[in-house]
Coordinates of N, CA and C in Angstrom, one line a residue:
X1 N -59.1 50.4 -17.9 CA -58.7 50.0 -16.6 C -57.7 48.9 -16.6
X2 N -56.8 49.3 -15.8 CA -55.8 48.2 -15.9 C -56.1 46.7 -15.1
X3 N -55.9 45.8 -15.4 CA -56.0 44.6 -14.1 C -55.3 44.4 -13.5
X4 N -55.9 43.7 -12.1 CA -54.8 43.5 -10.9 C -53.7 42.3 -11.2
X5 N -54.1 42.1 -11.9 CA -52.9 40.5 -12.0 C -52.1 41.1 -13.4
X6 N -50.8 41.2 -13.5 CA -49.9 41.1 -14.3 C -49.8 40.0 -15.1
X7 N -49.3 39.7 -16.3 CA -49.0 38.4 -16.6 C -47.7 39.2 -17.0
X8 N -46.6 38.2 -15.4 CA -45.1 38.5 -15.9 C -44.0 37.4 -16.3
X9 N -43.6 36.5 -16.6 CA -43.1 35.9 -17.1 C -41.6 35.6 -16.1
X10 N -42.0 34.2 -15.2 CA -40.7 34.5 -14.7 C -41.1 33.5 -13.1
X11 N -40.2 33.6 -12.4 CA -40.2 32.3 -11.2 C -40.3 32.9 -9.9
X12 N -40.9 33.0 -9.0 CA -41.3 33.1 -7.9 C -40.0 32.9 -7.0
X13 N -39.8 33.2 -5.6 CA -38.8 33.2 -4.8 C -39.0 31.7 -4.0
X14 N -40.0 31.3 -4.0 CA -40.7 30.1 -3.5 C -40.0 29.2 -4.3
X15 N -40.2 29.5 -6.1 CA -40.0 28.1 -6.7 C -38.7 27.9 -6.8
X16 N -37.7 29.7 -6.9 CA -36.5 29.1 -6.6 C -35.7 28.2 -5.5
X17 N -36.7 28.6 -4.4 CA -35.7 28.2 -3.3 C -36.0 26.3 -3.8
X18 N -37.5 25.9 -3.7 CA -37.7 24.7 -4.0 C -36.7 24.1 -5.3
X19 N -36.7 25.0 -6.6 CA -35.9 24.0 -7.3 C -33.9 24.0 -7.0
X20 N -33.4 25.4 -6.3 CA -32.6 24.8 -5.2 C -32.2 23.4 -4.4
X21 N -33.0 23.6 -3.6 CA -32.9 22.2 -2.8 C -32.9 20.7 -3.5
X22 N -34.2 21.0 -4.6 CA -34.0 19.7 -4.9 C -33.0 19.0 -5.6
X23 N -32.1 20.1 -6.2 CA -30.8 20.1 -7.0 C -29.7 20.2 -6.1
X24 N -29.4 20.5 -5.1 CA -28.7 20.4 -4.0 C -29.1 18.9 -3.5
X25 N -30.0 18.6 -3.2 CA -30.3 16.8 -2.6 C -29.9 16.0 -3.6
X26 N -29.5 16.5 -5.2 CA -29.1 15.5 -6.4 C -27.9 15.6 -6.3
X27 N -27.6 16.5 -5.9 CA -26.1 16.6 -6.5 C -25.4 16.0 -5.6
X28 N -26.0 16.4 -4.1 CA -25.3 15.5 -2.5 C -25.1 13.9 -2.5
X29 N -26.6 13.7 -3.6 CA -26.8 12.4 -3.4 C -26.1 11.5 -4.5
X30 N -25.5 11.9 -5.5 CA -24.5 11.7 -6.8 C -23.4 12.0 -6.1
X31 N -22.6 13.0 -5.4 CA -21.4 13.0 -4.5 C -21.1 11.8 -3.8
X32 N -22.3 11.1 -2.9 CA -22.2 9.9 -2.1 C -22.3 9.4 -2.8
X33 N -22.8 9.0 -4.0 CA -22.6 7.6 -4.7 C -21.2 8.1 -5.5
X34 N -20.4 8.5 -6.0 CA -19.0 8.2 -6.6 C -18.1 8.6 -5.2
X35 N -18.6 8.9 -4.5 CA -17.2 8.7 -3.3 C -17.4 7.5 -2.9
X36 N -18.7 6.7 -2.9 CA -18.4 5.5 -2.3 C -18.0 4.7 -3.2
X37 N -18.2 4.4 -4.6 CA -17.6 4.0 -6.0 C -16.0 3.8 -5.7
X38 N -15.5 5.3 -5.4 CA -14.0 5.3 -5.7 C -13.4 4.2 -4.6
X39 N -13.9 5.2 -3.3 CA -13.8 4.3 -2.2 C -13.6 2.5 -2.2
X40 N -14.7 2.4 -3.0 CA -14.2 0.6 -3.2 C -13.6 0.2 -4.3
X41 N -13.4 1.4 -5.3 CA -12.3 1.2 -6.4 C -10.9 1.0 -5.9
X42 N -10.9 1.8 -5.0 CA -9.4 2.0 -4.1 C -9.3 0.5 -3.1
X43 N -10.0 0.2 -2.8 CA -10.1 -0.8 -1.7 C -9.9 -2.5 -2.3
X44 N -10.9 -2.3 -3.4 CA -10.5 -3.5 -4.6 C -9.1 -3.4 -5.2
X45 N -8.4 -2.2 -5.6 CA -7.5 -2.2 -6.0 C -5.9 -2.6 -5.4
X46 N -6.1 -2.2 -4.1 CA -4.9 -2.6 -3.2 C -5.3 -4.0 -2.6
X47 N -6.3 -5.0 -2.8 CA -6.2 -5.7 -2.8 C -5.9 -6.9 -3.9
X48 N -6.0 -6.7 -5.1 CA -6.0 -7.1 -6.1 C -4.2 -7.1 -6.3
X49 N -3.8 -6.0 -5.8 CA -1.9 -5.9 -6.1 C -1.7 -6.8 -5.2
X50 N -2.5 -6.8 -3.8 CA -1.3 -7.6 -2.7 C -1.7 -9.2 -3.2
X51 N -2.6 -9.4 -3.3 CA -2.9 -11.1 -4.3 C -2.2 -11.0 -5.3
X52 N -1.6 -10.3 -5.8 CA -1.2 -10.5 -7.2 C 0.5 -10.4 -6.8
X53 N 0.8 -9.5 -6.3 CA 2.6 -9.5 -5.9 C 2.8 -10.4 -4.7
X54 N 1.9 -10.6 -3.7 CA 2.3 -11.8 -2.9 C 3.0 -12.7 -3.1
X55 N 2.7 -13.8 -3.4 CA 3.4 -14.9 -4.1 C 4.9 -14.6 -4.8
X56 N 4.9 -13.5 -5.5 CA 6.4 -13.1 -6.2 C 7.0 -12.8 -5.2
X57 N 7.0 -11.9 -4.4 CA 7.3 -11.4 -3.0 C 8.0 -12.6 -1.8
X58 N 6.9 -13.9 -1.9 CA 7.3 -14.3 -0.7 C 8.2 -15.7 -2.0
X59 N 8.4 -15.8 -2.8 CA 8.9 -16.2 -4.0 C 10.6 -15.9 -3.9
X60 N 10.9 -14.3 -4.0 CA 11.5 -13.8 -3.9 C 12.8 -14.4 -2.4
X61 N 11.8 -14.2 -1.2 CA 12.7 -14.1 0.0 C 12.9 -15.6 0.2
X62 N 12.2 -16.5 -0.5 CA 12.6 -17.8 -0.1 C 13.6 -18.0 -1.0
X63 N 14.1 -17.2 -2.2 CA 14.8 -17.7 -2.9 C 16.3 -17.6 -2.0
X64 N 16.4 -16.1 -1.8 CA 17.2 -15.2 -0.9 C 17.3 -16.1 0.5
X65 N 16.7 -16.5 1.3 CA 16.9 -17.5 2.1 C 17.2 -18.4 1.9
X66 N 17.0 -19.4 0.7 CA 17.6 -20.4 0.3 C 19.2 -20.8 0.0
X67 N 19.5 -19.4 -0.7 CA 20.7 -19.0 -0.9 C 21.7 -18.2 0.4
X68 N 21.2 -18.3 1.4 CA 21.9 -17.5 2.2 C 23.4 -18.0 2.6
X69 N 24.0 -17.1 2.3 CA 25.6 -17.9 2.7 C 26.1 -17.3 3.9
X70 N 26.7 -18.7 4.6 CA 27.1 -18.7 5.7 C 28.7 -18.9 5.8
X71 N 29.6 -18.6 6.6 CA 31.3 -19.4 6.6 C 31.1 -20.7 7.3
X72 N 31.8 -21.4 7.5 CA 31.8 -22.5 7.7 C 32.7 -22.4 9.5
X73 N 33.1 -23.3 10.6 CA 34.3 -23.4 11.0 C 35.5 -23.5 10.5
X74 N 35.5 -22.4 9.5 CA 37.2 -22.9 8.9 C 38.1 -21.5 9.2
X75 N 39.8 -22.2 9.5 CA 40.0 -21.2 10.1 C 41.0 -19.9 9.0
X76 N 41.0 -20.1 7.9 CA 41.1 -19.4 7.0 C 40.3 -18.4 6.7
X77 N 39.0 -18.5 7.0 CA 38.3 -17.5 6.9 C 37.6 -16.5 7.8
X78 N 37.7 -14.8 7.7 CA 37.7 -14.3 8.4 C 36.3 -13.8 8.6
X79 N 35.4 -13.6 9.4 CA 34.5 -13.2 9.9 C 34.2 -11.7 10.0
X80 N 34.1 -10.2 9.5 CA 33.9 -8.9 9.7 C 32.5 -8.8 9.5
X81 N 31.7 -8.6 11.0 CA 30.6 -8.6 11.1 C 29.6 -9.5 11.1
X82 N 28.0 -9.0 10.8 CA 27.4 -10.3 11.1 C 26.9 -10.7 9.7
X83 N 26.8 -11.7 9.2 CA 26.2 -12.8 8.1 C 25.2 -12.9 8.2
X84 N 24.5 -12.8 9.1 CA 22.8 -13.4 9.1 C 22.2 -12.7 10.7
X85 N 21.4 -11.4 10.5 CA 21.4 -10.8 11.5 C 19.5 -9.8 11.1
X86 N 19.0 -10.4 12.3 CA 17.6 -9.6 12.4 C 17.6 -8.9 13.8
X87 N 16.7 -7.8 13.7 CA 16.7 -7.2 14.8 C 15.1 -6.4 14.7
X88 N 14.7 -7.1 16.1 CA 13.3 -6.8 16.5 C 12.9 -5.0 17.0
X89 N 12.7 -4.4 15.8 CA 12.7 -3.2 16.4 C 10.6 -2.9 16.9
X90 N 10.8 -1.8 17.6 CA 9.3 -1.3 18.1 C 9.0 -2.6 19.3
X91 N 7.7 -2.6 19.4 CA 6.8 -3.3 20.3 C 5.9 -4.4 19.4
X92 N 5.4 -5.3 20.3 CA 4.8 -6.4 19.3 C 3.6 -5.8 18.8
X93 N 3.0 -4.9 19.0 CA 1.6 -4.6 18.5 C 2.0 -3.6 16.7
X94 N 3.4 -2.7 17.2 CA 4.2 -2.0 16.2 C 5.4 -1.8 15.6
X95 N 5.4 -3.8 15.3 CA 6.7 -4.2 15.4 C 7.6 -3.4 13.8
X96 N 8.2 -3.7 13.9 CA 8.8 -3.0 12.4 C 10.1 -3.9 12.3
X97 N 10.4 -4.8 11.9 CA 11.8 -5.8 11.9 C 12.4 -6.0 10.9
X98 N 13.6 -6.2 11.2 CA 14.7 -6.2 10.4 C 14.9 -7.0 9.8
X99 N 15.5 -7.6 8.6 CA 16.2 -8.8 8.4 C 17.3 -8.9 7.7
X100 N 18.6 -8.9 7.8 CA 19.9 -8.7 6.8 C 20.7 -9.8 7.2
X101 N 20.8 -10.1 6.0 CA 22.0 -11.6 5.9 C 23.0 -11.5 4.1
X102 N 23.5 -12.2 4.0 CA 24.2 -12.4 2.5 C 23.6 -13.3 2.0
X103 N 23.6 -12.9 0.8 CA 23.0 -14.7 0.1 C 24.2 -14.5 -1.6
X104 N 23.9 -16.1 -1.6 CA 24.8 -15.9 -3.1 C 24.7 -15.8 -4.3
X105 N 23.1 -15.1 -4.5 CA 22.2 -14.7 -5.4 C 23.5 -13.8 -6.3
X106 N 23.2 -13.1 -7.6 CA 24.1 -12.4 -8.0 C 23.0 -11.0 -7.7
X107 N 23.9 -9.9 -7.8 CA 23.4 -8.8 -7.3 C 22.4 -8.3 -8.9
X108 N 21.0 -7.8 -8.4 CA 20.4 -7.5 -9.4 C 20.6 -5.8 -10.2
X109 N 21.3 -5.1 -9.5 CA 22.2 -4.1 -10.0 C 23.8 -4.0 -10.1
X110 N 24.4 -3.8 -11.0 CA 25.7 -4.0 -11.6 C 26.2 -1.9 -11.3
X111 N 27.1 -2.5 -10.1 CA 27.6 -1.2 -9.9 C 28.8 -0.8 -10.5
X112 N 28.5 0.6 -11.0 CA 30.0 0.2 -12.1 C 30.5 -0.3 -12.8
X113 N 29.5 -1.3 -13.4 CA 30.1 -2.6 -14.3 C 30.1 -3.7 -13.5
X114 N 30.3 -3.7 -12.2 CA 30.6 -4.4 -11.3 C 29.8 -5.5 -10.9
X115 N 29.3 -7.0 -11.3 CA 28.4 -7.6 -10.5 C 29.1 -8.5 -9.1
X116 N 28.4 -8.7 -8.2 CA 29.0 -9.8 -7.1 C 28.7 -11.1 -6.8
X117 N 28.9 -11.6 -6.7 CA 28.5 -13.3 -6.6 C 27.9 -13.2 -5.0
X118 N 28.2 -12.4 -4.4 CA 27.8 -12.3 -2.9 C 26.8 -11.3 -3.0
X119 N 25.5 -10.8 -2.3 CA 25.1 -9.8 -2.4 C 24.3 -9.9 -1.2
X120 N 24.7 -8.4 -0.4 CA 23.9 -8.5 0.9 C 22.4 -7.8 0.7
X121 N 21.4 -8.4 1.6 CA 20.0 -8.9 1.5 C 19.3 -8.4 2.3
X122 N 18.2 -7.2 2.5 CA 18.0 -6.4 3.6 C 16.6 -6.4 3.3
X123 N 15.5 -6.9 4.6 CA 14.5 -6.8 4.4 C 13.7 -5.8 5.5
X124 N 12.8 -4.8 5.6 CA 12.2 -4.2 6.5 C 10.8 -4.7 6.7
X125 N 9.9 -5.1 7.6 CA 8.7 -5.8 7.6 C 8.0 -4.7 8.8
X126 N 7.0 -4.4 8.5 CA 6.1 -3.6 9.3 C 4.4 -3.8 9.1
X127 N 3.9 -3.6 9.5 CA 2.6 -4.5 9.9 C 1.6 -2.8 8.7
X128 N 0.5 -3.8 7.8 CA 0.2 -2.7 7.2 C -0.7 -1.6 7.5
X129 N -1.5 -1.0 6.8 CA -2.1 0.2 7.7 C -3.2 0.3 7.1
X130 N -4.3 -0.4 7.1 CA -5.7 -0.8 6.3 C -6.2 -0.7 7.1
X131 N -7.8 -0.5 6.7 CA -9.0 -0.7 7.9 C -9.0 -2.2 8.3
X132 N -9.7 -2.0 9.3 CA -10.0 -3.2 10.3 C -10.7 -4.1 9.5
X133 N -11.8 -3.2 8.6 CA -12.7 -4.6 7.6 C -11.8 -5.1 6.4
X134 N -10.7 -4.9 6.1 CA -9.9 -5.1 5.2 C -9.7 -6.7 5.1
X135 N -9.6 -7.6 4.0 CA -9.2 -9.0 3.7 C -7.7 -8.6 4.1
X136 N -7.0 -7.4 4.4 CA -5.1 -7.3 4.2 C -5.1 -7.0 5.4
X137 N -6.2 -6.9 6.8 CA -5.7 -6.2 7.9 C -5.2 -7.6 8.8
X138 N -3.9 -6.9 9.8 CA -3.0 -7.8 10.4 C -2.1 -8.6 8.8
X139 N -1.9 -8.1 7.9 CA -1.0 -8.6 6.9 C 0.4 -7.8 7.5
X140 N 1.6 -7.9 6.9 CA 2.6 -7.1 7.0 C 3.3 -7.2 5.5
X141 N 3.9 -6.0 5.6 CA 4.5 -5.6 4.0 C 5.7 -5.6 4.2
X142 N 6.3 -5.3 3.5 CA 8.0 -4.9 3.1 C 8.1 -4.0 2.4

């Protein structure tokens, strides 16, 4: 006589579904932890540059401001155009501004062979684009 119970070697539809899920809840819950990992990898990171190039940056435009050259009232010399000229583009909330003047920095690319003792100086400034919780929000870049 045969017996009613088999012995068959092997997993139930039950236990698969069960060890399913609970491997799907591991894997979901290891997904949210390295997205949020990167997330503040990313977030420490672009702050770490803007502390760190800041200073060279604003280093930079003071030098270029320092040096800005202007003509004098003299009447030997001719004027073509503007010397020292900003222009307030957008709205104050989305401002995006201009800044271009000459300074008598030497130019840091040699065109041609060619350097200038004059080199005109163009800056774009726009407000940056970080979250609200950000230590950089309301900063503006170039």
């Amino acid at each position: 006589m045969r017996s009613a119970f088999h012995n068959r070697a092997g997993f139930t539809l039950v236990e698969i579904v069960i060890a399913m899920l609970i491997t799907a809840l591991i894997v979901t819950s290891l997904g949210l932890i390295v997205r949020s990992t990167v997330d503040a990898k990313i977030s420490v990171e672009a702050e770490a540059r803007a502390r760190r190039l800041g200073p060279n940056i604003m280093a930079t435009i003071s030098r270029d401001l320092r040096n800005a050259w202007a003509t004098g009232p003299d009447e030997n010399v001719e004027l073509d155009g503007d010397w020292f000229r900003g222009d307030h583009n957008g709205g104050d909330d989305d401002a995006q501004d201009e800044l271009w003047f000459v300074s008598s920095i030497d130019s840091y690319m040699k065109y041609q062979g060619i350097s200038s003792d004059l080199t005109e100086v163009g800056y774009y400034i726009k407000e940056n684009e970080v979250d609200d919780d950000s230590a950089l929000a309301g900063l503006y870049s170039l």
